[in-house]
Amino acid sequence: MRASLSDVPVSFISARVSTRLVAAFLALGLAGCQSVDLSRNDLAAGLSVQSKAPAFQVGNGEIVPVRAGSAIVVDADSGKVLFGDDPDGLRHPASLSKLLTLYLLFEAIEAKRVTLDTDLVVSTHAASRPPSKLGLRPGSTIKVRDAMYALAVKSANDVATVVAENLADGSEEAFARRMNMTAREIGMRRSNFVTPSGLPDDLQISTARDMAVLALQIRKRFPGFVPLFSTESFDYAGRHYVSTNKLLGRVPGVDGMKTGFVNASGFNLVASARRNGRGVIVVVIGGQTGRARDMRVEQLIDTYLGPAT
């Protein structure tokens, strides 16, 4: 049985980890990372999908491989695992991390710490996050309701930082600690979050199983917010944004949830689907292309829910 990352002694951490990352690892017990969802405009801005980071050793001999496949299919009603392909293998979640950021935002709304109309202040740090982003300006504000759509539909990295800083007294690091604490509470045993967005970080790690656990918990605890993940597009500040989840509106029964990409992870997707009274959560991590990832998810949906009629 593989040891949990929370049990990994510091002496096993790769020497390639910087002093800052070691300190974060010690302080958080397990830290996280972010991801990028790339549009054609983002690529034009200079983000390359060609480079590949080396495999990264995080501890106890465990390696986070580059663009390695991992998948799981879970019954959305019972939680029973129907299929697994290295579901507990460590991977970089990329923007799948934003599902947990949204979970914590939903908690804040439920606890009445914020409302849908609360104005979230944009810091200089948040505005400087790389694409995908809304392009928010320092000192401006964005309402919670718009932030939710920006995260779920556009996968905006600047908005992820805005949410984190406003919920954790201006500190992404404090928000990451909340992410890791919450992850443990809901049963995500092999995940570590450093940032709220999933931008590249060696210590931003998770598994297909943990992402399925998170998806199930969102649907169970916050059913009122589940329709957010089926939104195909939204408008903000005069611009129209289309969902990064290309299965929405194309594959019958698909009703959410979230995409992710960084060079080291490949193309990731958590998808929920329902046909003929049955539902599944499908997680695919490590697609070589977005198209290959989507085809894999669609094939798994068809296998476990039956072909679309």
CSV table of C-alpha atoms in Angstrom, one decimal:
chain,number,residue,atom,x,y,z
A,1,MET,CA,0.0,0.0,0.0
A,2,ARG,CA,1.4,3.4,-1.0
A,3,ALA,CA,2.0,5.9,1.8
A,4,SER,CA,-0.1,9.1,1.8
A,5,LEU,CA,1.7,12.2,0.9
A,6,SER,CA,0.9,13.6,4.3
A,7,ASP,CA,3.1,10.8,5.7
A,8,VAL,CA,6.1,11.6,3.4
A,9,PRO,CA,9.3,12.6,5.4
A,10,VAL,CA,11.0,15.8,4.2
A,11,SER,CA,14.2,13.8,3.5
A,12,PHE,CA,12.5,12.1,0.6
A,13,ILE,CA,11.6,15.3,-1.2
A,14,SER,CA,13.5,15.8,-4.5
A,15,ALA,CA,16.5,18.0,-4.2
A,16,ARG,CA,15.1,19.9,-7.2
A,17,VAL,CA,12.4,21.5,-5.0
A,18,SER,CA,13.3,25.1,-4.1
A,19,THR,CA,13.7,26.3,-0.5
A,20,ARG,CA,10.4,28.2,-1.0
A,21,LEU,CA,8.6,25.0,-2.0
A,22,VAL,CA,10.0,23.0,0.8
A,23,ALA,CA,8.8,25.7,3.3
A,24,ALA,CA,5.4,25.6,1.7
A,25,PHE,CA,5.4,21.8,1.9
A,26,LEU,CA,6.2,21.9,5.6
A,27,ALA,CA,3.8,24.7,6.4
A,28,LEU,CA,0.8,23.2,4.6
A,29,GLY,CA,1.4,19.5,5.1
A,30,LEU,CA,0.3,19.3,1.5
A,31,ALA,CA,0.2,22.2,-0.9
A,32,GLY,CA,-1.6,22.8,-4.2
A,33,CYS,CA,-1.2,24.2,-7.7
A,34,GLN,CA,-3.1,25.8,-10.7
A,35,SER,CA,-3.8,25.2,-14.3
A,36,VAL,CA,-4.3,26.9,-17.6
A,37,ASP,CA,-7.1,26.3,-20.0
A,38,LEU,CA,-5.8,27.5,-23.4
A,39,SER,CA,-7.9,29.2,-26.1
A,40,ARG,CA,-6.5,30.1,-29.5
A,41,ASN,CA,-6.2,33.7,-28.2
A,42,ASP,CA,-4.1,32.5,-25.2
A,43,LEU,CA,-1.8,30.6,-27.5
A,44,ALA,CA,-1.4,33.6,-29.7
A,45,ALA,CA,-0.4,35.5,-26.5
A,46,GLY,CA,2.7,33.3,-26.3
A,47,LEU,CA,1.7,30.2,-24.2
A,48,SER,CA,3.2,27.1,-25.7
A,49,VAL,CA,1.8,23.6,-25.4
A,50,GLN,CA,4.9,22.0,-26.8
A,51,SER,CA,7.3,21.9,-23.9
A,52,LYS,CA,7.1,19.1,-21.4
A,53,ALA,CA,8.4,19.3,-17.8
A,54,PRO,CA,10.4,16.4,-16.4
A,55,ALA,CA,8.7,13.9,-14.1
A,56,PHE,CA,8.9,15.2,-10.6
A,57,GLN,CA,9.6,13.2,-7.5
A,58,VAL,CA,7.5,14.4,-4.6
A,59,GLY,CA,8.4,11.9,-1.9
A,60,ASN,CA,8.5,8.3,-0.8
A,61,GLY,CA,9.7,7.4,-4.3
A,62,GLU,CA,6.4,8.6,-5.9
A,63,ILE,CA,6.7,10.3,-9.2
A,64,VAL,CA,4.3,12.7,-10.9
A,65,PRO,CA,4.7,11.7,-14.5
A,66,VAL,CA,4.3,14.1,-17.4
A,67,ARG,CA,1.1,13.8,-19.4
A,68,ALA,CA,0.4,10.3,-18.2
A,69,GLY,CA,-3.1,8.9,-18.6
A,70,SER,CA,-5.4,8.4,-15.6
A,71,ALA,CA,-9.1,7.9,-15.4
A,72,ILE,CA,-12.0,6.9,-13.3
A,73,VAL,CA,-15.8,6.4,-13.7
A,74,VAL,CA,-18.0,6.6,-10.7
A,75,ASP,CA,-21.7,6.1,-10.3
A,76,ALA,CA,-23.1,9.6,-9.6
A,77,ASP,CA,-25.8,8.3,-7.3
A,78,SER,CA,-24.1,5.5,-5.3
A,79,GLY,CA,-20.5,6.6,-5.5
A,80,LYS,CA,-19.5,3.1,-6.7
A,81,VAL,CA,-16.4,2.9,-8.8
A,82,LEU,CA,-17.3,1.4,-12.2
A,83,PHE,CA,-13.9,1.8,-13.9
A,84,GLY,CA,-10.4,2.8,-13.0
A,85,ASP,CA,-7.1,3.3,-14.9
A,86,ASP,CA,-4.4,4.2,-12.4
A,87,PRO,CA,-7.0,6.3,-10.5
A,88,ASP,CA,-4.7,6.9,-7.5
A,89,GLY,CA,-1.6,7.8,-9.5
A,90,LEU,CA,-0.3,11.3,-8.7
A,91,ARG,CA,-1.0,13.9,-11.4
A,92,HIS,CA,-1.1,17.7,-11.8
A,93,PRO,CA,-4.8,18.7,-11.7
A,94,ALA,CA,-4.3,22.0,-13.6
A,95,SER,CA,-7.6,24.0,-13.6
A,96,LEU,CA,-9.5,21.1,-12.1
A,97,SER,CA,-8.2,22.8,-9.0
A,98,LYS,CA,-10.9,25.5,-9.5
A,99,LEU,CA,-13.5,23.0,-8.5
A,100,LEU,CA,-12.2,23.2,-5.0
A,101,THR,CA,-11.9,27.0,-5.2
A,102,LEU,CA,-15.6,27.1,-6.2
A,103,TYR,CA,-16.5,24.6,-3.4
A,104,LEU,CA,-15.0,27.0,-0.8
A,105,LEU,CA,-16.8,29.9,-2.4
A,106,PHE,CA,-20.1,28.0,-2.2
A,107,GLU,CA,-19.3,27.4,1.5
A,108,ALA,CA,-18.8,31.1,2.0
A,109,ILE,CA,-22.2,31.8,0.4
A,110,GLU,CA,-23.9,29.2,2.4
A,111,ALA,CA,-22.4,30.6,5.7
A,112,LYS,CA,-23.5,34.1,4.6
A,113,ARG,CA,-19.9,35.4,4.7
A,114,VAL,CA,-20.6,36.7,1.2
A,115,THR,CA,-23.6,37.0,-1.1
A,116,LEU,CA,-24.0,36.7,-4.9
A,117,ASP,CA,-23.9,40.5,-5.0
A,118,THR,CA,-20.8,40.9,-2.8
A,119,ASP,CA,-18.1,42.9,-4.6
A,120,LEU,CA,-14.7,41.2,-4.6
A,121,VAL,CA,-11.7,43.5,-4.9
A,122,VAL,CA,-9.0,42.8,-7.5
A,123,SER,CA,-5.4,43.1,-6.3
A,124,THR,CA,-2.4,43.8,-8.4
A,125,HIS,CA,-1.2,40.3,-7.9
A,126,ALA,CA,-4.6,38.9,-9.0
A,127,ALA,CA,-4.6,41.1,-12.1
A,128,SER,CA,-1.2,39.9,-13.1
A,129,ARG,CA,-2.1,36.2,-13.3
A,130,PRO,CA,-1.5,34.7,-16.8
A,131,PRO,CA,-4.2,33.5,-19.1
A,132,SER,CA,-6.8,32.2,-19.2
A,133,LYS,CA,-8.2,35.3,-17.6
A,134,LEU,CA,-10.9,38.0,-17.8
A,135,GLY,CA,-8.3,40.8,-17.8
A,136,LEU,CA,-9.5,42.5,-14.6
A,137,ARG,CA,-7.8,45.7,-13.5
A,138,PRO,CA,-6.2,46.3,-10.1
A,139,GLY,CA,-8.5,48.2,-7.8
A,140,SER,CA,-11.6,47.1,-9.7
A,141,THR,CA,-14.3,44.7,-8.4
A,142,ILE,CA,-16.2,41.7,-9.6
A,143,LYS,CA,-19.4,40.4,-8.0
A,144,VAL,CA,-19.5,36.9,-6.6
A,145,ARG,CA,-22.1,35.7,-9.1
A,146,ASP,CA,-19.8,36.8,-12.0
A,147,ALA,CA,-16.8,35.3,-10.4
A,148,MET,CA,-18.5,31.9,-10.3
A,149,TYR,CA,-19.3,32.0,-14.0
A,150,ALA,CA,-15.7,33.2,-14.8
A,151,LEU,CA,-14.3,30.2,-12.9
A,152,ALA,CA,-16.7,27.5,-14.1
A,153,VAL,CA,-17.1,28.6,-17.7
A,154,LYS,CA,-14.0,30.7,-18.7
A,155,SER,CA,-11.6,29.1,-16.1
A,156,ALA,CA,-10.2,32.5,-15.4
A,157,ASN,CA,-6.9,32.5,-13.4
A,158,ASP,CA,-7.2,36.1,-12.3
A,159,VAL,CA,-10.6,35.5,-10.9
A,160,ALA,CA,-9.4,32.4,-8.9
A,161,THR,CA,-6.9,34.6,-7.2
A,162,VAL,CA,-9.5,37.3,-6.5
A,163,VAL,CA,-11.7,34.8,-4.8
A,164,ALA,CA,-8.9,33.3,-2.8
A,165,GLU,CA,-7.6,36.7,-1.6
A,166,ASN,CA,-11.1,38.0,-0.7
A,167,LEU,CA,-12.0,34.8,1.2
A,168,ALA,CA,-8.7,34.5,3.1
A,169,ASP,CA,-7.8,38.1,4.1
A,170,GLY,CA,-5.7,38.8,1.0
A,171,SER,CA,-3.5,35.7,1.1
A,172,GLU,CA,-3.4,32.9,-1.5
A,173,GLU,CA,-1.2,30.9,0.9
A,174,ALA,CA,-3.9,31.0,3.6
A,175,PHE,CA,-6.5,30.0,1.0
A,176,ALA,CA,-4.4,27.1,0.0
A,177,ARG,CA,-4.3,25.9,3.6
A,178,ARG,CA,-8.1,26.0,3.6
A,179,MET,CA,-8.1,24.1,0.3
A,180,ASN,CA,-6.0,21.3,1.8
A,181,MET,CA,-7.9,21.2,5.0
A,182,THR,CA,-11.2,20.9,3.1
A,183,ALA,CA,-9.8,18.3,0.8
A,184,ARG,CA,-8.9,16.1,3.7
A,185,GLU,CA,-12.3,16.7,5.3
A,186,ILE,CA,-14.2,15.5,2.2
A,187,GLY,CA,-12.0,12.5,1.5
A,188,MET,CA,-9.4,13.7,-1.0
A,189,ARG,CA,-6.5,11.7,0.4
A,190,ARG,CA,-3.7,12.3,-2.1
A,191,SER,CA,-4.2,15.9,-3.2
A,192,ASN,CA,-2.1,19.0,-2.4
A,193,PHE,CA,-3.0,22.5,-3.4
A,194,VAL,CA,-0.7,25.5,-3.6
A,195,THR,CA,-2.8,27.9,-5.7
A,196,PRO,CA,-6.5,28.4,-6.3
A,197,SER,CA,-6.3,28.3,-10.1
A,198,GLY,CA,-4.0,25.4,-11.0
A,199,LEU,CA,-1.2,27.3,-12.7
A,200,PRO,CA,2.0,25.2,-13.0
A,201,ASP,CA,3.6,24.2,-9.7
A,202,ASP,CA,5.4,21.0,-8.9
A,203,LEU,CA,3.5,20.6,-5.6
A,204,GLN,CA,0.0,21.0,-7.1
A,205,ILE,CA,-1.0,17.4,-7.2
A,206,SER,CA,-4.1,15.3,-7.1
A,207,THR,CA,-5.6,12.0,-8.5
A,208,ALA,CA,-8.5,11.0,-10.7
A,209,ARG,CA,-10.2,9.4,-7.7
A,210,ASP,CA,-9.8,12.6,-5.6
A,211,MET,CA,-11.3,14.7,-8.3
A,212,ALA,CA,-14.2,12.3,-8.6
A,213,VAL,CA,-14.7,12.6,-4.8
A,214,LEU,CA,-14.7,16.4,-5.1
A,215,ALA,CA,-17.2,16.3,-8.0
A,216,LEU,CA,-19.6,14.1,-6.0
A,217,GLN,CA,-19.3,16.3,-2.9
A,218,ILE,CA,-20.2,19.4,-4.9
A,219,ARG,CA,-23.3,17.7,-6.3
A,220,LYS,CA,-24.3,16.4,-2.9
A,221,ARG,CA,-23.7,19.4,-0.7
A,222,PHE,CA,-24.5,22.2,-3.2
A,223,PRO,CA,-27.2,21.0,-5.6
A,224,GLY,CA,-28.4,24.5,-6.1
A,225,PHE,CA,-25.1,25.4,-7.7
A,226,VAL,CA,-24.8,22.3,-9.9
A,227,PRO,CA,-26.4,24.1,-13.0
A,228,LEU,CA,-23.5,26.5,-13.0
A,229,PHE,CA,-21.3,23.8,-14.5
A,230,SER,CA,-23.7,23.2,-17.4
A,231,THR,CA,-23.5,26.8,-18.5
A,232,GLU,CA,-22.2,26.9,-22.1
A,233,SER,CA,-21.5,30.6,-22.2
A,234,PHE,CA,-21.8,33.9,-20.3
A,235,ASP,CA,-21.3,37.6,-20.9
A,236,TYR,CA,-19.2,40.0,-18.8
A,237,ALA,CA,-18.1,43.6,-19.3
A,238,GLY,CA,-19.3,43.5,-22.9
A,239,ARG,CA,-17.5,40.3,-23.9
A,240,HIS,CA,-18.9,36.9,-24.6
A,241,TYR,CA,-17.2,33.8,-23.2
A,242,VAL,CA,-17.7,30.2,-24.3
A,243,SER,CA,-17.2,27.2,-22.0
A,244,THR,CA,-13.9,25.4,-22.2
A,245,ASN,CA,-16.0,22.1,-21.8
A,246,LYS,CA,-16.7,21.3,-25.4
A,247,LEU,CA,-18.9,18.3,-24.6
A,248,LEU,CA,-21.6,20.6,-23.3
A,249,GLY,CA,-24.4,20.8,-25.9
A,250,ARG,CA,-22.6,18.2,-28.1
A,251,VAL,CA,-22.7,14.9,-26.2
A,252,PRO,CA,-26.2,14.0,-25.0
A,253,GLY,CA,-26.6,13.8,-21.3
A,254,VAL,CA,-23.4,15.7,-20.4
A,255,ASP,CA,-24.3,18.4,-17.8
A,256,GLY,CA,-20.8,19.6,-16.5
A,257,MET,CA,-18.2,20.0,-15.0
A,258,LYS,CA,-14.6,21.4,-15.6
A,259,THR,CA,-11.6,21.2,-17.9
A,260,GLY,CA,-7.9,21.8,-17.1
A,261,PHE,CA,-4.5,22.0,-18.9
A,262,VAL,CA,-0.9,22.7,-18.0
A,263,ASN,CA,2.1,21.3,-20.0
A,264,ALA,CA,3.0,18.8,-17.3
A,265,SER,CA,-0.6,17.5,-16.9
A,266,GLY,CA,-1.8,17.3,-20.4
A,267,PHE,CA,-5.5,17.8,-21.0
A,268,ASN,CA,-7.9,17.0,-18.1
A,269,LEU,CA,-11.6,16.9,-17.7
A,270,VAL,CA,-14.1,16.1,-15.0
A,271,ALA,CA,-17.4,15.4,-16.7
A,272,SER,CA,-20.9,14.6,-15.3
A,273,ALA,CA,-23.5,12.9,-17.4
A,274,ARG,CA,-27.0,11.4,-17.0
A,275,ARG,CA,-28.9,9.2,-19.4
A,276,ASN,CA,-32.0,6.9,-18.9
A,277,GLY,CA,-32.2,7.7,-15.2
A,278,ARG,CA,-28.5,6.8,-14.5
A,279,GLY,CA,-25.6,9.2,-13.9
A,280,VAL,CA,-21.8,9.0,-13.8
A,281,ILE,CA,-18.8,11.2,-13.0
A,282,VAL,CA,-16.0,10.6,-15.4
A,283,VAL,CA,-12.5,12.0,-14.8
A,284,VAL,CA,-9.8,11.8,-17.5
A,285,ILE,CA,-6.4,13.2,-16.8
A,286,GLY,CA,-3.4,13.4,-19.2
A,287,GLY,CA,-4.9,13.6,-22.6
A,288,GLN,CA,-2.3,14.4,-25.3
A,289,THR,CA,-4.8,16.7,-27.0
A,290,GLY,CA,-8.1,18.3,-26.0
A,291,ARG,CA,-9.8,16.2,-28.7
A,292,ALA,CA,-8.3,13.0,-27.5
A,293,ARG,CA,-9.4,13.7,-24.0
A,294,ASP,CA,-12.9,14.5,-25.1
A,295,MET,CA,-13.1,11.4,-27.1
A,296,ARG,CA,-12.0,9.3,-24.2
A,297,VAL,CA,-14.6,10.8,-21.9
A,298,GLU,CA,-17.3,10.3,-24.4
A,299,GLN,CA,-16.3,6.7,-24.9
A,300,LEU,CA,-16.4,6.1,-21.2
A,301,ILE,CA,-19.8,7.7,-20.9
A,302,ASP,CA,-21.2,5.6,-23.7
A,303,THR,CA,-19.7,2.4,-22.1
A,304,TYR,CA,-21.3,3.0,-18.7
A,305,LEU,CA,-24.5,4.7,-19.6
A,306,GLY,CA,-25.1,3.2,-23.0
A,307,PRO,CA,-25.0,4.9,-26.4
A,308,ALA,CA,-26.9,8.1,-26.8
A,309,THR,CA,-30.2,7.7,-28.6
